[in-house]
Amino acid sequence: MALKEIKGGGEVIVPPLTWVSDISAVLRAGLKPVFVDIKPTTLALDTSKVLEAITPQTRAVFLTHVLGYNGLTDVLLTELKERQIPLIEDVCESHGAVHKTKKLGSYGWASNFSFYYAHHMTTIEGGIVSTDDEELYDMIRMMRSHGMVRESLNPKTKRKYMEDNPDLNPDFIFAFPSHNMRSTELNAILGLQQLTRLDENNLARTRNLELFLSVLDASVFQTDFEVMGSSNYAFTLVLKNPDFVMRDKVERTLISEGIEFRRGLSGGGNQLRQPYLINLSGLPRPESLKVVDHIHHFSWYIGNYPDLDQAKILHLGQILSTI
Ligand SMILES: Cc1ncc(COP(=O)(O)O)c(C=O)c1O
């Protein structure tokens, strides 16, 4: 919503592998989502495909860091800066991950973090947007609270709305048709406690992921993820070859061993296959985005929690090697 207010209408380049909310936010703001494929080793938007998709109508690139992997590249950052196209980073699944020396979420114009209870840290429900742009910060403070001007921290903004609307009570001036997305003190108490353990927990998760990838059979499963700087709360299991028989075997085995999994990685796989997009014209056919469509059919994630016993990871590797 804030992007549309500040930059105007147009297109937003979005990933086909993400949570529905990224795409629905673009649609609800009246912007047009432009889907491009992902890179297999990071699972995030493929830089070269993003650059090809940029038009004079591009208002932002919305990049999701999928399941802990760093999706940024220096080329993407440089090109977007040069072209003055804002980057929005979705870091909901990658708290604590880094690109070079800085944390993900500190590169973009704006970034969002979810504190849903399945993620690295939780407030049960909730999340944050972070930005270093004062105009955006002030606007989203209002937008998270029914669009109310009294939430603005900018005296000039407040004065302008008051002067322009002398018939309104200054406590109840609504600048934007927004919703209530406020967090609460109780959520904050939980989140602050969780923050103290986040770095330590993430180190344990990183060790777990390295062990998990090392025990996989690299001729059957993908193991060449770009793990530098990653912070994963889930193991990513991807079949190398498109093989539905093998897929069903993997699922039957995991179920019989009582190992919980989700197929399709973030958001259930290829968003272009979802009914909420079916009636939207001008979108690519789901199968034309080959990398994400492979992920859609032939991948799973399995929980990676800090006190997961290494013996269990070895056991998981053993189970997968017998399939
Ligand atoms: C990449 C991504 N973005 C956004 C969200 C939405 O977060 P929330 O459930 O806190 O609204 C999720 C949720 O899992 C997600 O994985």
Short mmCIF file of C-alpha atoms and ligand atoms in Angstrom, two decimals, residues 17-22 62 64-67 90-94 112-119 124-128 233 266-267 301, ligand 1:
data_model
loop_
_atom_site.label_atom_id
_atom_site.label_comp_id
_atom_site.label_asym_id
_atom_site.label_seq_id
_atom_site.Cartn_x
_atom_site.Cartn_y
_atom_site.Cartn_z
CA LEU A 17 7.93 -19.23 -4.74
CA THR A 18 6.77 -17.29 -1.71
CA TRP A 19 3.86 -16.94 0.65
CA VAL A 20 0.53 -15.82 -0.81
CA SER A 21 0.58 -12.57 1.18
CA ASP A 22 3.35 -11.05 -0.95
CA PHE A 62 9.81 -7.95 -4.11
CA THR A 64 11.70 -13.52 -0.90
CA HIS A 65 14.64 -15.13 0.88
CA VAL A 66 13.32 -18.69 0.83
CA LEU A 67 13.70 -20.94 3.88
CA ASP A 90 10.74 -10.69 2.43
CA VAL A 91 12.82 -12.07 5.28
CA CYS A 92 9.97 -13.93 7.00
CA GLU A 93 11.73 -17.28 6.53
CA SER A 94 15.33 -16.10 6.94
CA ASN A 112 9.25 -7.70 6.23
CA PHE A 113 9.75 -10.27 8.97
CA SER A 114 7.12 -12.68 10.27
CA PHE A 115 6.93 -13.85 13.86
CA TYR A 116 4.44 -16.60 13.12
CA TYR A 117 5.13 -19.52 15.43
CA ALA A 118 6.74 -21.77 12.78
CA HIS A 119 9.53 -19.27 12.14
CA ILE A 124 2.85 -16.36 18.23
CA GLU A 125 1.40 -14.10 15.52
CA GLY A 126 2.86 -10.84 14.26
CA GLY A 127 5.76 -9.38 12.38
CA ILE A 128 7.58 -6.20 11.49
CA TYR A 233 14.53 -23.30 10.20
CA SER A 266 7.48 -21.83 0.70
CA GLY A 267 3.77 -21.32 0.36
CA TYR A 301 10.73 -29.09 3.82
C1 LIG B 1 7.96 -15.82 2.88
C2 LIG B 1 6.79 -15.47 3.75
N1 LIG B 1 6.25 -14.24 3.67
C3 LIG B 1 5.20 -13.88 4.41
C4 LIG B 1 4.62 -14.76 5.32
C5 LIG B 1 3.44 -14.31 6.10
O1 LIG B 1 3.75 -14.19 7.45
P1 LIG B 1 2.57 -14.15 8.55
O2 LIG B 1 2.01 -15.54 8.63
O3 LIG B 1 3.26 -13.74 9.80
O4 LIG B 1 1.59 -13.16 8.08
C6 LIG B 1 5.13 -16.03 5.45
C7 LIG B 1 4.49 -16.98 6.36
O5 LIG B 1 4.82 -18.10 6.55
C8 LIG B 1 6.24 -16.42 4.64
O6 LIG B 1 6.76 -17.65 4.72
#
